Amino acid sequence: MKQTMTTKQSERLINAVKFIVLLIFGVLLMTPFLWMISVGFDRTANIAMPFPPKLIPDNLSAFNYGIIFENGRVFKAYLNSGIVTTSSVAISVCSALLGGYAFSKGKFKGKRILFFMVLCTLMIPMEPRLIPLYKLFNSVGLLNTFWPLILPSLVSGFLVFLCKQFFDQLPDTLREAAQIDGASEFKIFFSIYLPLAGPIAATMVILSFIWSWNDFMWPLVVLNNQELHTIPLYLASFSLENGTSLGGLTMALATVSILPIVIVYLFLQRYIIQSIALSGVKGE
C-alpha cells in the first residue's frame, strides 16, 4: 500500500514538474507577442520605444489601431492577401489529398520513382527557384498578377508526403470492399477516404495558410504594383518609410497582420490534435 502511494506521489510530482517547465517555456515564447501587442496600445511608442519593455503600457490607448484602419491601404492589403491565401490553400490542399491518396493506395508503374521525385523537392529551398520561376512567369506575361503567388502551390512535396503518411494508416480493406461493389477509384476516394481525411486536411489548411499569408520574398520579386501588395509587403514598406519613429503604429500593424492566422488556428486546432493522435494508429 505504501509502495502504491509512493508511486502515485512520484507520478504527480513528475507531472507537476513537466507542467511547470512547459509553462515557463510557454511564457517565454509568448512574451515577444505580448510585448508587440502592448507596444501597439502605447501611444507614446510613436515618439520613442519604451525601455525597459513593459507588458502593460503607462498610457493605454487604441489610437494606433484607429490610425491604421483609417488608412485604406491596410484593407486593400488584407483583400489581396485573402485572395492569394484562399486560392493557394484550396489548390494545395486539394492536390495534396489527391496526390497523397494516389501514392498511398494507387498501384501504377513508376510510383516509387515519382514519389522520390516529389520528396526531392523538399530538399530545394525557395531561393534557388526564384530565378527560374521568375523567368517562367515573365515569359507568359503573368508578372504583377496574383497567378505567380497561386500556381506554385499546385504541388507541395511536404503536403503530399503528409497525406500519404495519413492514408497509409487507413485500412486497404475499405478500398477492396468498394472495388468489389463496383465503385470507381474517384468514387472510393470521395465517398470513403476523403470523409476520413478531415483531421489531416485541417492540418494542411493551417500550414498552407501560414506559408501563403506570411510569404514575403516571392511576392516582393513578382509584385511591383503597390495596389497588389499583400500584408507582409505593406508591413515592410510601412516599416521602411517610418523606421522606428512610429514604433507603436508598426507594432499595431504587425498585430493586425497575424490575427487571421490566430483565428484559423483556434478554429481548427482540435482537428490538428486529432490528426496527431491518428497518425500513430496503424489500420489493419
PDB file of C-alpha atoms in Angstrom:
ATOM      1  CA  MET A   1       0.000   0.000   0.000  1.00  0.00           C
ATOM      2  CA  LYS A   2       2.788   2.379   0.920  1.00  0.00           C
ATOM      3  CA  GLN A   3       4.614   1.464  -2.262  1.00  0.00           C
ATOM      4  CA  THR A   4       1.477   2.198  -4.310  1.00  0.00           C
ATOM      5  CA  MET A   5       1.021   5.587  -2.666  1.00  0.00           C
ATOM      6  CA  THR A   6       4.675   6.403  -3.245  1.00  0.00           C
ATOM      7  CA  THR A   7       4.328   5.554  -6.917  1.00  0.00           C
ATOM      8  CA  LYS A   8       1.255   7.786  -7.290  1.00  0.00           C
ATOM      9  CA  GLN A   9       3.009  10.631  -5.479  1.00  0.00           C
ATOM     10  CA  SER A  10       6.072  10.323  -7.700  1.00  0.00           C
ATOM     11  CA  GLU A  11       3.869  10.374 -10.825  1.00  0.00           C
ATOM     12  CA  ARG A  12       2.092  13.503  -9.564  1.00  0.00           C
ATOM     13  CA  LEU A  13       5.431  15.136  -8.800  1.00  0.00           C
ATOM     14  CA  ILE A  14       6.761  14.312 -12.288  1.00  0.00           C
ATOM     15  CA  ASN A  15       3.590  15.646 -13.912  1.00  0.00           C
ATOM     16  CA  ALA A  16       3.806  18.820 -11.826  1.00  0.00           C
ATOM     17  CA  VAL A  17       7.439  19.369 -12.838  1.00  0.00           C
ATOM     18  CA  LYS A  18       6.552  18.819 -16.517  1.00  0.00           C
ATOM     19  CA  PHE A  19       3.699  21.292 -16.245  1.00  0.00           C
ATOM     20  CA  ILE A  20       5.897  23.941 -14.633  1.00  0.00           C
ATOM     21  CA  VAL A  21       8.650  23.501 -17.245  1.00  0.00           C
ATOM     22  CA  LEU A  22       6.160  23.696 -20.129  1.00  0.00           C
ATOM     23  CA  LEU A  23       4.512  26.717 -18.525  1.00  0.00           C
ATOM     24  CA  ILE A  24       7.847  28.532 -18.243  1.00  0.00           C
ATOM     25  CA  PHE A  25       8.732  27.836 -21.878  1.00  0.00           C
ATOM     26  CA  GLY A  26       5.211  28.810 -22.962  1.00  0.00           C
ATOM     27  CA  VAL A  27       5.501  32.162 -21.178  1.00  0.00           C
ATOM     28  CA  LEU A  28       8.927  32.765 -22.723  1.00  0.00           C
ATOM     29  CA  LEU A  29       7.553  32.040 -26.203  1.00  0.00           C
ATOM     30  CA  MET A  30       4.546  34.299 -25.679  1.00  0.00           C
ATOM     31  CA  THR A  31       6.486  37.225 -24.210  1.00  0.00           C
ATOM     32  CA  PRO A  32       7.540  38.777 -27.588  1.00  0.00           C
ATOM     33  CA  PHE A  33       3.952  38.591 -28.863  1.00  0.00           C
ATOM     34  CA  LEU A  34       2.573  40.103 -25.676  1.00  0.00           C
ATOM     35  CA  TRP A  35       5.162  42.892 -25.878  1.00  0.00           C
ATOM     36  CA  MET A  36       4.193  43.526 -29.513  1.00  0.00           C
ATOM     37  CA  ILE A  37       0.541  43.880 -28.520  1.00  0.00           C
ATOM     38  CA  SER A  38       1.496  46.109 -25.590  1.00  0.00           C
ATOM     39  CA  VAL A  39       3.539  48.487 -27.756  1.00  0.00           C
ATOM     40  CA  GLY A  40       0.646  48.644 -30.222  1.00  0.00           C
ATOM     41  CA  PHE A  41      -1.547  50.043 -27.448  1.00  0.00           C
ATOM     42  CA  ASP A  42       1.131  52.515 -26.300  1.00  0.00           C
ATOM     43  CA  ARG A  43       0.606  55.911 -27.974  1.00  0.00           C
ATOM     44  CA  THR A  44       3.940  57.259 -26.726  1.00  0.00           C
ATOM     45  CA  ALA A  45       5.795  54.459 -28.554  1.00  0.00           C
ATOM     46  CA  ASN A  46       5.471  56.536 -31.727  1.00  0.00           C
ATOM     47  CA  ILE A  47       7.900  59.010 -30.179  1.00  0.00           C
ATOM     48  CA  ALA A  48      10.308  56.578 -28.514  1.00  0.00           C
ATOM     49  CA  MET A  49      10.111  52.828 -27.907  1.00  0.00           C
ATOM     50  CA  PRO A  50       9.536  52.064 -24.212  1.00  0.00           C
ATOM     51  CA  PHE A  51      12.658  50.920 -22.397  1.00  0.00           C
ATOM     52  CA  PRO A  52      12.782  48.748 -20.424  1.00  0.00           C
ATOM     53  CA  PRO A  53       9.955  46.853 -22.167  1.00  0.00           C
ATOM     54  CA  LYS A  54       6.614  46.822 -20.346  1.00  0.00           C
ATOM     55  CA  LEU A  55       3.793  44.344 -20.841  1.00  0.00           C
ATOM     56  CA  ILE A  56       1.255  46.921 -19.680  1.00  0.00           C
ATOM     57  CA  PRO A  57       1.853  50.418 -21.154  1.00  0.00           C
ATOM     58  CA  ASP A  58       1.562  53.503 -18.966  1.00  0.00           C
ATOM     59  CA  ASN A  59      -0.685  55.254 -21.499  1.00  0.00           C
ATOM     60  CA  LEU A  60      -3.086  52.557 -22.675  1.00  0.00           C
ATOM     61  CA  SER A  61      -4.784  53.748 -25.864  1.00  0.00           C
ATOM     62  CA  ALA A  62      -6.306  52.378 -29.085  1.00  0.00           C
ATOM     63  CA  PHE A  63      -5.018  55.405 -31.005  1.00  0.00           C
ATOM     64  CA  ASN A  64      -2.565  53.398 -33.127  1.00  0.00           C
ATOM     65  CA  TYR A  65      -5.214  50.912 -34.254  1.00  0.00           C
ATOM     66  CA  GLY A  66      -7.550  53.747 -35.150  1.00  0.00           C
ATOM     67  CA  ILE A  67      -4.872  55.339 -37.340  1.00  0.00           C
ATOM     68  CA  ILE A  68      -4.156  52.018 -39.065  1.00  0.00           C
ATOM     69  CA  PHE A  69      -7.769  51.351 -40.010  1.00  0.00           C
ATOM     70  CA  GLU A  70      -8.251  54.929 -41.178  1.00  0.00           C
ATOM     71  CA  ASN A  71      -5.729  54.158 -43.906  1.00  0.00           C
ATOM     72  CA  GLY A  72      -7.452  52.325 -46.736  1.00  0.00           C
ATOM     73  CA  ARG A  73      -4.234  50.594 -47.798  1.00  0.00           C
ATOM     74  CA  VAL A  74      -4.413  48.075 -44.957  1.00  0.00           C
ATOM     75  CA  PHE A  75      -7.854  46.909 -46.117  1.00  0.00           C
ATOM     76  CA  LYS A  76      -6.548  46.614 -49.674  1.00  0.00           C
ATOM     77  CA  ALA A  77      -3.566  44.590 -48.456  1.00  0.00           C
ATOM     78  CA  TYR A  78      -5.907  42.380 -46.420  1.00  0.00           C
ATOM     79  CA  LEU A  79      -8.049  41.781 -49.502  1.00  0.00           C
ATOM     80  CA  ASN A  80      -5.011  40.923 -51.622  1.00  0.00           C
ATOM     81  CA  SER A  81      -3.654  38.522 -49.011  1.00  0.00           C
ATOM     82  CA  GLY A  82      -7.102  36.976 -48.637  1.00  0.00           C
ATOM     83  CA  ILE A  83      -7.404  36.303 -52.375  1.00  0.00           C
ATOM     84  CA  VAL A  84      -3.918  34.829 -52.651  1.00  0.00           C
ATOM     85  CA  THR A  85      -4.105  32.782 -49.458  1.00  0.00           C
ATOM     86  CA  THR A  86      -7.577  31.363 -50.057  1.00  0.00           C
ATOM     87  CA  SER A  87      -6.706  30.313 -53.597  1.00  0.00           C
ATOM     88  CA  SER A  88      -3.347  28.848 -52.577  1.00  0.00           C
ATOM     89  CA  VAL A  89      -4.843  26.888 -49.678  1.00  0.00           C
ATOM     90  CA  ALA A  90      -7.642  25.452 -51.815  1.00  0.00           C
ATOM     91  CA  ILE A  91      -5.284  24.397 -54.619  1.00  0.00           C
ATOM     92  CA  SER A  92      -2.534  22.992 -52.401  1.00  0.00           C
ATOM     93  CA  VAL A  93      -4.856  21.018 -50.109  1.00  0.00           C
ATOM     94  CA  CYS A  94      -6.916  19.520 -52.955  1.00  0.00           C
ATOM     95  CA  SER A  95      -3.849  18.499 -54.970  1.00  0.00           C
ATOM     96  CA  ALA A  96      -2.107  17.100 -51.869  1.00  0.00           C
ATOM     97  CA  LEU A  97      -5.142  14.976 -50.939  1.00  0.00           C
ATOM     98  CA  LEU A  98      -5.371  13.529 -54.452  1.00  0.00           C
ATOM     99  CA  GLY A  99      -1.617  13.007 -54.733  1.00  0.00           C
ATOM    100  CA  GLY A 100      -1.280  11.508 -51.269  1.00  0.00           C
ATOM    101  CA  TYR A 101      -4.119   9.068 -51.908  1.00  0.00           C
ATOM    102  CA  ALA A 102      -2.628   8.046 -55.276  1.00  0.00           C
ATOM    103  CA  PHE A 103       0.820   7.389 -53.784  1.00  0.00           C
ATOM    104  CA  SER A 104      -0.664   5.550 -50.807  1.00  0.00           C
ATOM    105  CA  LYS A 105      -3.394   3.343 -52.310  1.00  0.00           C
ATOM    106  CA  GLY A 106      -2.720   3.511 -56.028  1.00  0.00           C
ATOM    107  CA  LYS A 107      -0.882   0.818 -57.958  1.00  0.00           C
ATOM    108  CA  PHE A 108       0.869   2.061 -61.078  1.00  0.00           C
ATOM    109  CA  LYS A 109       4.274   1.850 -62.719  1.00  0.00           C
ATOM    110  CA  GLY A 110       6.885   4.263 -61.522  1.00  0.00           C
ATOM    111  CA  LYS A 111       5.083   5.108 -58.296  1.00  0.00           C
ATOM    112  CA  ARG A 112       8.200   4.888 -56.164  1.00  0.00           C
ATOM    113  CA  ILE A 113      10.259   6.938 -58.601  1.00  0.00           C
ATOM    114  CA  LEU A 114       7.601   9.654 -58.817  1.00  0.00           C
ATOM    115  CA  PHE A 115       7.236   9.763 -55.055  1.00  0.00           C
ATOM    116  CA  PHE A 116      11.006  10.005 -54.708  1.00  0.00           C
ATOM    117  CA  MET A 117      10.985  12.960 -57.116  1.00  0.00           C
ATOM    118  CA  VAL A 118       8.279  14.620 -55.016  1.00  0.00           C
ATOM    119  CA  LEU A 119      10.383  14.139 -51.887  1.00  0.00           C
ATOM    120  CA  CYS A 120      13.404  15.617 -53.670  1.00  0.00           C
ATOM    121  CA  THR A 121      11.538  18.920 -53.970  1.00  0.00           C
ATOM    122  CA  LEU A 122      11.705  19.175 -50.170  1.00  0.00           C
ATOM    123  CA  MET A 123      15.490  19.473 -50.415  1.00  0.00           C
ATOM    124  CA  ILE A 124      15.385  22.530 -52.693  1.00  0.00           C
ATOM    125  CA  PRO A 125      14.720  25.825 -50.846  1.00  0.00           C
ATOM    126  CA  MET A 126      12.837  28.685 -52.432  1.00  0.00           C
ATOM    127  CA  GLU A 127      15.892  30.841 -53.100  1.00  0.00           C
ATOM    128  CA  PRO A 128      17.391  28.708 -55.933  1.00  0.00           C
ATOM    129  CA  ARG A 129      13.966  28.531 -57.585  1.00  0.00           C
ATOM    130  CA  LEU A 130      13.395  32.279 -57.672  1.00  0.00           C
ATOM    131  CA  ILE A 131      15.142  32.968 -60.995  1.00  0.00           C
ATOM    132  CA  PRO A 132      13.646  30.010 -62.946  1.00  0.00           C
ATOM    133  CA  LEU A 133      10.162  30.790 -61.637  1.00  0.00           C
ATOM    134  CA  TYR A 134      10.569  34.481 -62.397  1.00  0.00           C
ATOM    135  CA  LYS A 135      11.681  33.770 -65.968  1.00  0.00           C
ATOM    136  CA  LEU A 136       8.842  31.300 -66.422  1.00  0.00           C
ATOM    137  CA  PHE A 137       6.090  33.687 -65.328  1.00  0.00           C
ATOM    138  CA  ASN A 138       7.746  36.567 -67.152  1.00  0.00           C
ATOM    139  CA  SER A 139       7.720  34.567 -70.400  1.00  0.00           C
ATOM    140  CA  VAL A 140       3.944  34.062 -70.156  1.00  0.00           C
ATOM    141  CA  GLY A 141       3.266  37.653 -69.055  1.00  0.00           C
ATOM    142  CA  LEU A 142       1.931  36.895 -65.580  1.00  0.00           C
ATOM    143  CA  LEU A 143       4.168  39.176 -63.521  1.00  0.00           C
ATOM    144  CA  ASN A 144       2.393  41.809 -61.421  1.00  0.00           C
ATOM    145  CA  THR A 145      -0.601  39.488 -61.058  1.00  0.00           C
ATOM    146  CA  PHE A 146      -1.664  37.076 -58.337  1.00  0.00           C
ATOM    147  CA  TRP A 147      -1.050  33.998 -60.507  1.00  0.00           C
ATOM    148  CA  PRO A 148       2.675  33.660 -59.669  1.00  0.00           C
ATOM    149  CA  LEU A 149       1.681  33.512 -55.983  1.00  0.00           C
ATOM    150  CA  ILE A 150      -1.080  30.934 -56.509  1.00  0.00           C
ATOM    151  CA  LEU A 151       0.087  28.495 -59.180  1.00  0.00           C
ATOM    152  CA  PRO A 152       3.299  27.284 -57.401  1.00  0.00           C
ATOM    153  CA  SER A 153       1.013  25.962 -54.640  1.00  0.00           C
ATOM    154  CA  LEU A 154      -0.314  23.356 -57.060  1.00  0.00           C
ATOM    155  CA  VAL A 155       2.364  20.893 -55.934  1.00  0.00           C
ATOM    156  CA  SER A 156       3.667  20.830 -52.369  1.00  0.00           C
ATOM    157  CA  GLY A 157       6.010  17.946 -51.660  1.00  0.00           C
ATOM    158  CA  PHE A 158       5.607  18.217 -47.909  1.00  0.00           C
ATOM    159  CA  LEU A 159       1.807  18.196 -48.016  1.00  0.00           C
ATOM    160  CA  VAL A 160       1.751  15.250 -50.431  1.00  0.00           C
ATOM    161  CA  PHE A 161       4.101  13.365 -48.116  1.00  0.00           C
ATOM    162  CA  LEU A 162       1.907  14.270 -45.134  1.00  0.00           C
ATOM    163  CA  CYS A 163      -1.216  12.994 -46.899  1.00  0.00           C
ATOM    164  CA  LYS A 164       0.435   9.775 -47.982  1.00  0.00           C
ATOM    165  CA  GLN A 165       1.507   9.026 -44.427  1.00  0.00           C
ATOM    166  CA  PHE A 166      -2.048   9.653 -43.230  1.00  0.00           C
ATOM    167  CA  PHE A 167      -3.688   7.467 -45.883  1.00  0.00           C
ATOM    168  CA  ASP A 168      -1.160   4.720 -45.125  1.00  0.00           C
ATOM    169  CA  GLN A 169      -2.765   4.457 -41.673  1.00  0.00           C
ATOM    170  CA  LEU A 170      -6.199   3.772 -43.154  1.00  0.00           C
ATOM    171  CA  PRO A 171      -7.013   0.121 -43.958  1.00  0.00           C
ATOM    172  CA  ASP A 172      -6.865  -1.104 -47.552  1.00  0.00           C
ATOM    173  CA  THR A 173      -9.891  -3.310 -46.861  1.00  0.00           C
ATOM    174  CA  LEU A 174     -12.149  -0.253 -47.293  1.00  0.00           C
ATOM    175  CA  ARG A 175     -10.898   0.196 -50.845  1.00  0.00           C
ATOM    176  CA  GLU A 176     -11.085  -3.512 -51.639  1.00  0.00           C
ATOM    177  CA  ALA A 177     -14.673  -3.763 -50.415  1.00  0.00           C
ATOM    178  CA  ALA A 178     -15.690  -0.782 -52.519  1.00  0.00           C
ATOM    179  CA  GLN A 179     -13.987  -2.258 -55.581  1.00  0.00           C
ATOM    180  CA  ILE A 180     -15.948  -5.480 -55.119  1.00  0.00           C
ATOM    181  CA  ASP A 181     -19.132  -3.396 -55.161  1.00  0.00           C
ATOM    182  CA  GLY A 182     -18.015  -1.885 -58.469  1.00  0.00           C
ATOM    183  CA  ALA A 183     -17.046   1.591 -57.238  1.00  0.00           C
ATOM    184  CA  SER A 184     -14.633   3.583 -59.350  1.00  0.00           C
ATOM    185  CA  GLU A 185     -11.378   4.972 -57.958  1.00  0.00           C
ATOM    186  CA  PHE A 186     -12.781   8.507 -57.731  1.00  0.00           C
ATOM    187  CA  LYS A 187     -15.922   7.175 -56.034  1.00  0.00           C
ATOM    188  CA  ILE A 188     -13.787   5.353 -53.482  1.00  0.00           C
ATOM    189  CA  PHE A 189     -11.727   8.452 -52.761  1.00  0.00           C
ATOM    190  CA  PHE A 190     -14.583  10.953 -52.481  1.00  0.00           C
ATOM    191  CA  SER A 191     -17.059   8.663 -50.683  1.00  0.00           C
ATOM    192  CA  ILE A 192     -14.820   6.678 -48.334  1.00  0.00           C
ATOM    193  CA  TYR A 193     -11.360   8.116 -47.792  1.00  0.00           C
ATOM    194  CA  LEU A 194     -11.998  11.833 -48.145  1.00  0.00           C
ATOM    195  CA  PRO A 195     -14.563  11.970 -45.270  1.00  0.00           C
ATOM    196  CA  LEU A 196     -11.939  10.316 -43.053  1.00  0.00           C
ATOM    197  CA  ALA A 197      -9.278  12.869 -44.025  1.00  0.00           C
ATOM    198  CA  GLY A 198     -10.802  15.805 -42.123  1.00  0.00           C
ATOM    199  CA  PRO A 199      -8.052  15.997 -39.461  1.00  0.00           C
ATOM    200  CA  ILE A 200      -5.163  15.929 -41.922  1.00  0.00           C
ATOM    201  CA  ALA A 201      -6.965  18.379 -44.213  1.00  0.00           C
ATOM    202  CA  ALA A 202      -7.348  20.819 -41.314  1.00  0.00           C
ATOM    203  CA  THR A 203      -3.651  20.471 -40.514  1.00  0.00           C
ATOM    204  CA  MET A 204      -2.732  21.195 -44.128  1.00  0.00           C
ATOM    205  CA  VAL A 205      -5.083  24.182 -44.234  1.00  0.00           C
ATOM    206  CA  ILE A 206      -3.295  25.772 -41.291  1.00  0.00           C
ATOM    207  CA  LEU A 207       0.188  25.008 -42.643  1.00  0.00           C
ATOM    208  CA  SER A 208      -0.533  26.256 -46.158  1.00  0.00           C
ATOM    209  CA  PHE A 209      -2.410  29.272 -44.750  1.00  0.00           C
ATOM    210  CA  ILE A 210       0.613  30.287 -42.667  1.00  0.00           C
ATOM    211  CA  TRP A 211       3.025  29.757 -45.566  1.00  0.00           C
ATOM    212  CA  SER A 212       0.954  31.769 -48.013  1.00  0.00           C
ATOM    213  CA  TRP A 213      -0.095  34.556 -45.617  1.00  0.00           C
ATOM    214  CA  ASN A 214       3.455  35.136 -44.340  1.00  0.00           C
ATOM    215  CA  ASP A 215       5.193  34.761 -47.700  1.00  0.00           C
ATOM    216  CA  PHE A 216       7.397  37.780 -48.322  1.00  0.00           C
ATOM    217  CA  MET A 217      10.319  37.078 -50.649  1.00  0.00           C
ATOM    218  CA  TRP A 218       8.431  35.690 -53.666  1.00  0.00           C
ATOM    219  CA  PRO A 219       5.702  38.398 -53.653  1.00  0.00           C
ATOM    220  CA  LEU A 220       8.442  41.022 -53.332  1.00  0.00           C
ATOM    221  CA  VAL A 221      10.030  39.690 -56.529  1.00  0.00           C
ATOM    222  CA  VAL A 222       6.926  39.413 -58.721  1.00  0.00           C
ATOM    223  CA  LEU A 223       4.759  42.293 -57.454  1.00  0.00           C
ATOM    224  CA  ASN A 224       5.881  45.839 -58.279  1.00  0.00           C
ATOM    225  CA  ASN A 225       2.444  47.439 -58.159  1.00  0.00           C
ATOM    226  CA  GLN A 226       1.606  48.693 -54.662  1.00  0.00           C
ATOM    227  CA  GLU A 227      -2.077  48.083 -55.327  1.00  0.00           C
ATOM    228  CA  LEU A 228      -1.295  44.351 -55.371  1.00  0.00           C
ATOM    229  CA  HIS A 229       0.836  44.287 -52.224  1.00  0.00           C
ATOM    230  CA  THR A 230      -0.043  41.699 -49.602  1.00  0.00           C
ATOM    231  CA  ILE A 231       0.053  42.263 -45.842  1.00  0.00           C
ATOM    232  CA  PRO A 232       3.770  41.329 -45.392  1.00  0.00           C
ATOM    233  CA  LEU A 233       4.781  43.689 -48.209  1.00  0.00           C
ATOM    234  CA  TYR A 234       2.643  46.502 -46.833  1.00  0.00           C
ATOM    235  CA  LEU A 235       4.094  45.983 -43.357  1.00  0.00           C
ATOM    236  CA  ALA A 236       7.640  46.025 -44.776  1.00  0.00           C
ATOM    237  CA  SER A 237       7.025  49.182 -46.802  1.00  0.00           C
ATOM    238  CA  PHE A 238       5.445  50.896 -43.790  1.00  0.00           C
ATOM    239  CA  SER A 239       8.449  49.966 -41.627  1.00  0.00           C
ATOM    240  CA  LEU A 240      10.928  51.221 -44.255  1.00  0.00           C
ATOM    241  CA  GLU A 241       9.096  54.512 -44.635  1.00  0.00           C
ATOM    242  CA  ASN A 242       8.884  55.235 -40.898  1.00  0.00           C
ATOM    243  CA  GLY A 243      11.662  53.198 -39.303  1.00  0.00           C
ATOM    244  CA  THR A 244      11.447  53.254 -35.508  1.00  0.00           C
ATOM    245  CA  SER A 245       9.892  56.721 -35.412  1.00  0.00           C
ATOM    246  CA  LEU A 246       6.398  55.197 -35.379  1.00  0.00           C
ATOM    247  CA  GLY A 247       7.043  52.076 -33.358  1.00  0.00           C
ATOM    248  CA  GLY A 248       3.528  51.974 -31.912  1.00  0.00           C
ATOM    249  CA  LEU A 249       1.865  52.066 -35.335  1.00  0.00           C
ATOM    250  CA  THR A 250       4.271  49.436 -36.686  1.00  0.00           C
ATOM    251  CA  MET A 251       3.576  47.054 -33.804  1.00  0.00           C
ATOM    252  CA  ALA A 252      -0.163  47.619 -34.099  1.00  0.00           C
ATOM    253  CA  LEU A 253       0.008  46.808 -37.810  1.00  0.00           C
ATOM    254  CA  ALA A 254       2.076  43.694 -37.057  1.00  0.00           C
ATOM    255  CA  THR A 255      -0.532  42.575 -34.521  1.00  0.00           C
ATOM    256  CA  VAL A 256      -3.336  43.062 -37.033  1.00  0.00           C
ATOM    257  CA  SER A 257      -1.383  41.140 -39.677  1.00  0.00           C
ATOM    258  CA  ILE A 258      -1.201  37.925 -37.610  1.00  0.00           C
ATOM    259  CA  LEU A 259      -4.831  37.921 -36.446  1.00  0.00           C
ATOM    260  CA  PRO A 260      -6.112  35.749 -39.351  1.00  0.00           C
ATOM    261  CA  ILE A 261      -3.526  33.074 -38.557  1.00  0.00           C
ATOM    262  CA  VAL A 262      -4.532  33.034 -34.894  1.00  0.00           C
ATOM    263  CA  ILE A 263      -8.242  32.841 -35.773  1.00  0.00           C
ATOM    264  CA  VAL A 264      -7.777  29.992 -38.249  1.00  0.00           C
ATOM    265  CA  TYR A 265      -5.676  28.056 -35.762  1.00  0.00           C
ATOM    266  CA  LEU A 266      -8.206  28.485 -32.953  1.00  0.00           C
ATOM    267  CA  PHE A 267     -10.983  27.121 -35.174  1.00  0.00           C
ATOM    268  CA  LEU A 268      -9.000  24.132 -36.436  1.00  0.00           C
ATOM    269  CA  GLN A 269      -6.759  23.225 -33.511  1.00  0.00           C
ATOM    270  CA  ARG A 270      -8.912  20.297 -32.375  1.00  0.00           C
ATOM    271  CA  TYR A 271      -8.559  18.710 -35.797  1.00  0.00           C
ATOM    272  CA  ILE A 272      -4.780  19.069 -35.613  1.00  0.00           C
ATOM    273  CA  ILE A 273      -4.706  17.266 -32.270  1.00  0.00           C
ATOM    274  CA  GLN A 274      -6.914  14.557 -33.729  1.00  0.00           C
ATOM    275  CA  SER A 275      -4.644  14.113 -36.755  1.00  0.00           C
ATOM    276  CA  ILE A 276      -1.604  13.797 -34.485  1.00  0.00           C
ATOM    277  CA  ALA A 277      -3.414  11.156 -32.428  1.00  0.00           C
ATOM    278  CA  LEU A 278      -4.481   9.202 -35.501  1.00  0.00           C
ATOM    279  CA  SER A 279      -1.009   9.308 -37.037  1.00  0.00           C
ATOM    280  CA  GLY A 280       0.170   6.730 -34.510  1.00  0.00           C
ATOM    281  CA  VAL A 281      -2.645   4.261 -35.180  1.00  0.00           C
ATOM    282  CA  LYS A 282      -1.956   1.621 -37.805  1.00  0.00           C
ATOM    283  CA  GLY A 283      -5.101   0.456 -39.588  1.00  0.00           C
ATOM    284  CA  GLU A 284      -5.335  -3.242 -40.256  1.00  0.00           C
TER     285      GLU A 284
END
